[in-house]
mmCIF file of C-alpha atoms in Angstrom:
data_model
loop_
_atom_site.group_PDB
_atom_site.id
_atom_site.type_symbol
_atom_site.label_atom_id
_atom_site.label_comp_id
_atom_site.label_asym_id
_atom_site.label_seq_id
_atom_site.Cartn_x
_atom_site.Cartn_y
_atom_site.Cartn_z
ATOM 1 C CA MET O 1 247.888 46.582 180.033
ATOM 2 C CA PHE O 2 246.696 48.653 176.479
ATOM 3 C CA PHE O 3 243.659 49.711 178.068
ATOM 4 C CA ASN O 4 245.182 51.023 181.058
ATOM 5 C CA MET O 5 247.616 52.814 178.742
ATOM 6 C CA MET O 6 244.873 54.152 176.704
ATOM 7 C CA ARG O 7 243.023 55.281 179.987
ATOM 8 C CA ARG O 8 246.333 57.232 181.103
ATOM 9 C CA LEU O 9 247.346 58.811 177.665
ATOM 10 C CA ASN O 10 243.236 60.262 178.005
ATOM 11 C CA SER O 11 243.564 61.441 181.319
ATOM 12 C CA ILE O 12 246.952 63.470 180.508
ATOM 13 C CA PHE O 13 245.424 64.809 177.264
ATOM 14 C CA GLU O 14 242.203 66.023 178.704
ATOM 15 C CA ALA O 15 244.134 67.488 181.351
ATOM 16 C CA ALA O 16 246.161 69.388 178.776
ATOM 17 C CA LYS O 17 243.031 70.364 176.755
ATOM 18 C CA SER O 18 241.505 71.895 179.903
ATOM 19 C CA MET O 19 244.638 74.097 180.841
ATOM 20 C CA ASP O 20 245.558 74.677 177.126
ATOM 21 C CA VAL O 21 248.524 73.136 177.278
ATOM 22 C CA ARG O 22 250.487 71.180 174.357
ATOM 23 C CA VAL O 23 251.808 68.156 174.763
ATOM 24 C CA MET O 24 254.522 66.658 172.683
ATOM 25 C CA VAL O 25 254.738 63.022 171.733
ATOM 26 C CA ASP O 26 257.930 61.400 171.716
ATOM 27 C CA ALA O 27 259.690 59.226 169.024
ATOM 28 C CA GLU O 28 261.541 56.098 169.627
ATOM 29 C CA GLN O 29 263.335 53.462 167.448
ATOM 30 C CA THR O 30 261.498 52.369 164.110
ATOM 31 C CA TYR O 31 260.471 48.962 165.750
ATOM 32 C CA PHE O 32 258.150 51.163 168.186
ATOM 33 C CA GLN O 33 257.493 54.333 165.959
ATOM 34 C CA PRO O 34 254.472 52.941 163.799
ATOM 35 C CA ALA O 35 252.289 52.169 167.050
ATOM 36 C CA ILE O 36 253.204 55.363 168.647
ATOM 37 C CA SER O 37 252.735 57.098 165.238
ATOM 38 C CA ARG O 38 249.400 55.447 164.835
ATOM 39 C CA LEU O 39 247.937 56.268 168.684
ATOM 40 C CA THR O 40 249.262 59.964 168.365
ATOM 41 C CA MET O 41 247.306 60.432 165.338
ATOM 42 C CA GLU O 42 243.948 58.313 166.969
ATOM 43 C CA LEU O 43 244.700 61.143 170.229
ATOM 44 C CA MET O 44 245.105 64.049 167.237
ATOM 45 C CA THR O 45 241.590 63.387 166.253
ATOM 46 C CA LYS O 46 240.102 63.370 169.218
ATOM 47 C CA PHE O 47 241.549 66.255 171.335
ATOM 48 C CA ASN O 48 243.325 69.042 168.418
ATOM 49 C CA THR O 49 239.467 69.781 167.214
ATOM 50 C CA GLU O 50 239.779 73.265 168.611
ATOM 51 C CA LYS O 51 243.935 73.573 168.353
ATOM 52 C CA ALA O 52 246.849 71.557 168.106
ATOM 53 C CA ILE O 53 247.185 70.227 171.607
ATOM 54 C CA VAL O 54 248.357 66.683 170.354
ATOM 55 C CA PHE O 55 251.906 67.025 168.778
ATOM 56 C CA ASN O 56 253.379 63.738 166.823
ATOM 57 C CA THR O 57 257.483 64.072 166.556
ATOM 58 C CA TYR O 58 259.465 62.979 163.250
ATOM 59 C CA GLN O 59 262.866 62.082 163.140
ATOM 60 C CA CYS O 60 264.427 63.157 160.165
ATOM 61 C CA TYR O 61 267.887 60.916 160.069
ATOM 62 C CA LEU O 62 264.606 58.235 159.029
ATOM 63 C CA ARG O 63 264.729 57.549 155.233
ATOM 64 C CA GLU O 64 260.952 57.796 155.516
ATOM 65 C CA ALA O 65 260.620 61.019 157.723
ATOM 66 C CA TYR O 66 258.926 63.162 154.960
ATOM 67 C CA ASP O 67 256.446 60.497 153.524
ATOM 68 C CA ASN O 68 255.003 59.840 157.013
ATOM 69 C CA PHE O 69 254.799 63.895 157.372
ATOM 70 C CA ILE O 70 253.299 64.498 154.383
ATOM 71 C CA LEU O 71 250.687 61.075 154.792
ATOM 72 C CA ASP O 72 249.958 62.238 158.165
ATOM 73 C CA LEU O 73 249.447 66.235 157.476
ATOM 74 C CA GLU O 74 247.233 64.999 154.660
ATOM 75 C CA GLN O 75 245.019 62.631 157.383
ATOM 76 C CA ALA O 76 244.389 65.825 159.434
ATOM 77 C CA GLU O 77 243.100 67.614 156.310
ATOM 78 C CA ARG O 78 240.703 65.102 155.334
ATOM 79 C CA GLN O 79 239.428 64.544 158.344
ATOM 80 C CA ASN O 80 239.615 68.151 159.650
ATOM 81 C CA PHE O 81 241.484 68.214 162.565
ATOM 82 C CA TYR O 82 244.498 70.495 163.481
ATOM 83 C CA PHE O 83 247.731 69.028 162.968
ATOM 84 C CA GLY O 84 251.033 69.504 165.383
ATOM 85 C CA ALA O 85 254.076 68.046 164.379
ATOM 86 C CA LYS O 86 257.616 68.466 166.640
ATOM 87 C CA LEU O 87 260.957 67.648 164.096
ATOM 88 C CA VAL O 88 263.943 66.801 165.380
ATOM 89 C CA ARG O 89 267.291 64.696 163.845
ATOM 90 C CA GLY O 90 266.971 61.307 165.891
ATOM 91 C CA ALA O 91 268.884 59.779 168.548
ATOM 92 C CA TYR O 92 268.911 56.104 167.772
ATOM 93 C CA MET O 93 271.757 55.798 164.466
ATOM 94 C CA GLU O 94 273.951 53.288 165.649
ATOM 95 C CA GLN O 95 271.195 51.301 167.354
ATOM 96 C CA GLU O 96 268.866 51.305 164.064
ATOM 97 C CA ARG O 97 272.095 50.531 161.938
ATOM 98 C CA GLU O 98 273.208 47.757 163.654
ATOM 99 C CA ARG O 99 269.879 45.923 164.240
ATOM 100 C CA ALA O 100 269.506 46.298 160.133
ATOM 101 C CA LYS O 101 272.777 44.886 159.619
ATOM 102 C CA VAL O 102 272.138 41.683 161.802
ATOM 103 C CA LEU O 103 268.057 41.101 160.599
ATOM 104 C CA GLY O 104 269.335 41.842 156.927
ATOM 105 C CA TYR O 105 266.868 44.725 155.947
ATOM 106 C CA ALA O 106 267.871 47.919 154.650
ATOM 107 C CA ASP O 107 269.206 50.530 156.922
ATOM 108 C CA PRO O 108 266.306 52.713 157.511
ATOM 109 C CA ILE O 109 268.943 55.846 158.151
ATOM 110 C CA ASN O 110 269.869 58.495 156.050
ATOM 111 C CA PRO O 111 273.633 58.537 154.205
ATOM 112 C CA SER O 112 274.720 61.474 156.171
ATOM 113 C CA TYR O 113 274.701 64.461 158.445
ATOM 114 C CA GLU O 114 273.917 66.509 155.312
ATOM 115 C CA ALA O 115 271.117 64.261 154.108
ATOM 116 C CA THR O 116 269.470 64.481 157.456
ATOM 117 C CA SER O 117 269.582 68.447 157.532
ATOM 118 C CA ALA O 118 268.307 68.393 153.993
ATOM 119 C CA MET O 119 265.435 65.929 155.384
ATOM 120 C CA TYR O 120 264.977 68.453 157.879
ATOM 121 C CA GLU O 121 264.331 71.247 156.044
ATOM 122 C CA LYS O 122 262.216 69.300 153.602
ATOM 123 C CA CYS O 123 259.846 68.310 156.373
ATOM 124 C CA LEU O 124 259.896 71.976 157.583
ATOM 125 C CA SER O 125 259.048 73.616 154.260
ATOM 126 C CA ALA O 126 255.936 71.104 153.579
ATOM 127 C CA GLY O 127 254.593 72.194 156.911
ATOM 128 C CA LEU O 128 255.260 76.077 156.316
ATOM 129 C CA LYS O 129 254.174 75.741 153.198
ATOM 130 C CA LYS O 130 250.735 74.379 154.413
ATOM 131 C CA ILE O 131 250.656 77.352 157.331
ATOM 132 C CA GLN O 132 250.745 79.657 154.324
ATOM 133 C CA GLU O 133 248.333 78.114 152.595
ATOM 134 C CA TYR O 134 245.800 78.672 155.175
ATOM 135 C CA LYS O 135 246.629 81.660 156.429
ATOM 136 C CA PRO O 136 244.658 83.625 153.268
ATOM 137 C CA VAL O 137 241.129 81.278 153.861
ATOM 138 C CA THR O 138 241.216 80.860 157.842
ATOM 139 C CA ASP O 139 242.038 82.581 161.090
ATOM 140 C CA GLU O 140 242.130 78.912 162.577
ATOM 141 C CA LYS O 141 245.655 77.810 163.061
ATOM 142 C CA ARG O 142 244.954 74.114 161.870
ATOM 143 C CA VAL O 143 248.937 73.385 161.129
ATOM 144 C CA ALA O 144 251.465 74.379 164.333
ATOM 145 C CA VAL O 145 255.315 72.934 164.117
ATOM 146 C CA MET O 146 257.743 72.924 166.904
ATOM 147 C CA VAL O 147 261.345 73.066 165.782
ATOM 148 C CA ALA O 148 263.268 71.116 168.388
ATOM 149 C CA SER O 149 267.238 71.930 166.919
ATOM 150 C CA HIS O 150 270.208 72.799 168.631
ATOM 151 C CA ASN O 151 271.679 73.484 164.782
ATOM 152 C CA GLU O 152 272.355 76.707 163.951
ATOM 153 C CA ASP O 153 271.324 76.679 160.493
ATOM 154 C CA THR O 154 268.085 75.044 160.935
ATOM 155 C CA VAL O 155 266.939 77.574 163.399
ATOM 156 C CA LYS O 156 268.300 80.603 160.607
ATOM 157 C CA TYR O 157 266.725 78.608 157.852
ATOM 158 C CA THR O 158 263.278 78.719 159.971
ATOM 159 C CA VAL O 159 263.229 82.362 160.527
ATOM 160 C CA GLU O 160 263.972 82.758 156.907
ATOM 161 C CA LYS O 161 261.774 81.198 155.558
ATOM 162 C CA MET O 162 258.836 82.303 157.954
ATOM 163 C CA GLN O 163 259.749 85.369 156.354
ATOM 164 C CA GLU O 164 259.610 83.934 153.053
ATOM 165 C CA TYR O 165 255.813 82.696 153.556
ATOM 166 C CA GLY O 166 254.682 85.263 155.228
ATOM 167 C CA ILE O 167 254.432 83.523 158.713
ATOM 168 C CA GLU O 168 254.498 86.063 161.430
ATOM 169 C CA ARG O 169 256.381 85.590 164.860
ATOM 170 C CA GLU O 170 252.580 86.599 166.264
ATOM 171 C CA ASP O 171 250.838 83.970 164.734
ATOM 172 C CA LYS O 172 252.561 81.460 167.442
ATOM 173 C CA VAL O 173 252.325 78.591 164.658
ATOM 174 C CA VAL O 174 255.940 78.006 164.779
ATOM 175 C CA CYS O 175 258.232 77.390 168.023
ATOM 176 C CA PHE O 176 261.452 76.543 168.844
ATOM 177 C CA GLY O 177 262.877 74.031 171.268
ATOM 178 C CA GLN O 178 266.360 73.974 173.052
ATOM 179 C CA LEU O 179 267.614 71.444 176.177
ATOM 180 C CA LEU O 180 268.231 73.860 179.086
ATOM 181 C CA GLY O 181 271.487 74.393 179.677
ATOM 182 C CA MET O 182 272.405 74.088 175.800
ATOM 183 C CA CYS O 183 272.865 76.758 172.777
ATOM 184 C CA ASP O 184 271.226 79.722 174.941
ATOM 185 C CA HIS O 185 273.265 82.014 172.781
ATOM 186 C CA ILE O 186 270.282 80.913 170.228
ATOM 187 C CA SER O 187 267.687 80.814 172.642
ATOM 188 C CA PHE O 188 267.689 83.817 173.965
ATOM 189 C CA PRO O 189 267.963 85.826 171.094
ATOM 190 C CA LEU O 190 265.228 84.362 169.827
ATOM 191 C CA GLY O 191 262.684 84.625 172.637
ATOM 192 C CA GLN O 192 263.933 87.944 172.699
ATOM 193 C CA SER O 193 262.830 89.058 169.059
ATOM 194 C CA GLY O 194 259.775 87.563 169.767
ATOM 195 C CA TYR O 195 259.658 84.051 168.380
ATOM 196 C CA SER O 196 258.322 81.525 170.593
ATOM 197 C CA VAL O 197 260.984 79.504 172.562
ATOM 198 C CA TYR O 198 261.385 76.616 175.175
ATOM 199 C CA LYS O 199 263.860 75.363 177.153
ATOM 200 C CA TYR O 200 262.901 71.944 178.229
ATOM 201 C CA VAL O 201 264.335 69.985 180.999
ATOM 202 C CA PRO O 202 264.449 66.280 181.545
ATOM 203 C CA TYR O 203 262.888 65.197 184.983
ATOM 204 C CA GLY O 204 263.272 61.617 186.345
ATOM 205 C CA PRO O 205 265.467 59.267 188.004
ATOM 206 C CA VAL O 206 269.105 59.600 187.151
ATOM 207 C CA ASP O 207 269.796 56.403 185.919
ATOM 208 C CA GLU O 208 266.951 57.202 183.192
ATOM 209 C CA VAL O 209 267.399 61.059 182.320
ATOM 210 C CA LEU O 210 271.247 60.305 181.781
ATOM 211 C CA PRO O 211 271.152 58.048 178.722
ATOM 212 C CA TYR O 212 268.596 60.317 177.422
ATOM 213 C CA LEU O 213 270.911 63.478 177.804
ATOM 214 C CA SER O 214 273.680 60.999 176.172
ATOM 215 C CA ARG O 215 271.389 60.464 173.217
ATOM 216 C CA ARG O 216 270.948 63.944 172.700
ATOM 217 C CA ALA O 217 274.671 64.809 172.958
ATOM 218 C CA GLN O 218 275.354 62.290 170.178
ATOM 219 C CA GLU O 219 272.857 63.517 167.936
ATOM 220 C CA ASN O 220 274.127 67.368 168.429
ATOM 221 C CA ARG O 221 277.819 65.891 167.734
ATOM 222 C CA GLY O 222 278.967 69.293 167.736
ATOM 223 C CA VAL O 223 277.945 69.762 171.187
ATOM 224 C CA ILE O 224 281.355 70.251 172.639
ATOM 225 C CA THR O 225 282.317 72.862 170.106
ATOM 226 C CA LYS O 226 278.770 74.755 170.963
ATOM 227 C CA ILE O 227 279.483 74.901 174.545
ATOM 228 C CA LYS O 228 283.320 76.509 173.917
ATOM 229 C CA LYS O 229 281.601 78.819 170.947
ATOM 230 C CA GLU O 230 278.836 79.650 174.156
ATOM 231 C CA LYS O 231 281.498 80.291 176.429
ATOM 232 C CA ASN O 232 283.269 82.916 174.425
ATOM 233 C CA LEU O 233 280.211 84.935 173.486
ATOM 234 C CA LEU O 234 279.777 85.109 177.200
ATOM 235 C CA PHE O 235 282.937 86.136 178.272
ATOM 236 C CA SER O 236 282.848 88.859 175.362
ATOM 237 C CA GLU O 237 279.795 89.905 176.733
ATOM 238 C CA ILE O 238 281.218 90.253 180.101
ATOM 239 C CA ARG O 239 284.240 92.389 178.619
ATOM 240 C CA ARG O 240 282.185 94.851 176.416
ATOM 241 C CA ARG O 241 279.542 95.136 179.552
ATOM 242 C CA VAL O 242 282.695 96.088 181.632
ATOM 243 C CA LYS O 243 284.155 98.306 178.976
ATOM 244 C CA SER O 244 281.030 99.906 178.553
ATOM 245 C CA GLY O 245 279.940 100.629 182.093
ATOM 246 C CA GLN O 246 276.782 98.736 181.467
ATOM 247 C CA VAL O 247 277.548 95.779 183.932
ATOM 248 C CA LEU O 248 273.483 95.536 184.931
ATOM 249 C CA TYR O 249 272.286 95.879 180.922
ATOM 250 C CA ASP O 250 268.862 94.495 179.988
ATOM 251 C CA PRO O 251 268.814 93.576 176.595
ATOM 252 C CA LEU O 252 264.925 93.421 176.833
ATOM 253 C CA LYS O 253 264.861 97.176 177.770
ATOM 254 C CA ALA O 254 267.259 97.954 175.065
ATOM 255 C CA ILE O 255 264.685 96.261 172.567
ATOM 256 C CA ASN O 256 261.762 98.357 173.879
#
């Protein structure tokens, strides 16, 4: 079974590399994650020889997230391969805490939402600083980061840090990702401003996709508030266009 899995993984990443497509390896529960991360880093050594094709995912609600991020970043530098990181907050909080309680080990989750946000920013800053370090000495994009977040403050923080560290949007080493249909009021302005933004679509059987979406909703506990805000923004824009006679207004033409 293991060899069959590795054969499939190699087929996926060989195809991705030949088509110049990046693949984000998702993160799971802590009792699976060490094996997933180990395999992902091995795949990086094989396929990230010219650019970041393989991305590992770091769940920033874990207390050990920053340590793991730095260890992998240092390994990439030491072994001279390109490093790809996808940063998320995490979606198994209740399950992780319940398991820790039942089995009697320390809670692996950060104590609060604020602590998780601080961890996210800490990992992100470390990645951006490493990009900044490489920029004056090589044109190679040795580090790439996917900011997978529906949090407005996190997106603002990223944009501000990119400006602070002299990382241009045209460098294409930092990209943003949100679910299709969620936080379009964040995704669209970013894309229109020249940042790399991806809207991703869960695909599969309904009984597998719905639990995934429910975890995303749990991860983004303010999702209802965000939807209301997005609806208000849409209605405000419709009113503005009707009043100004710009019903067919194209923001891209306005930028150009």
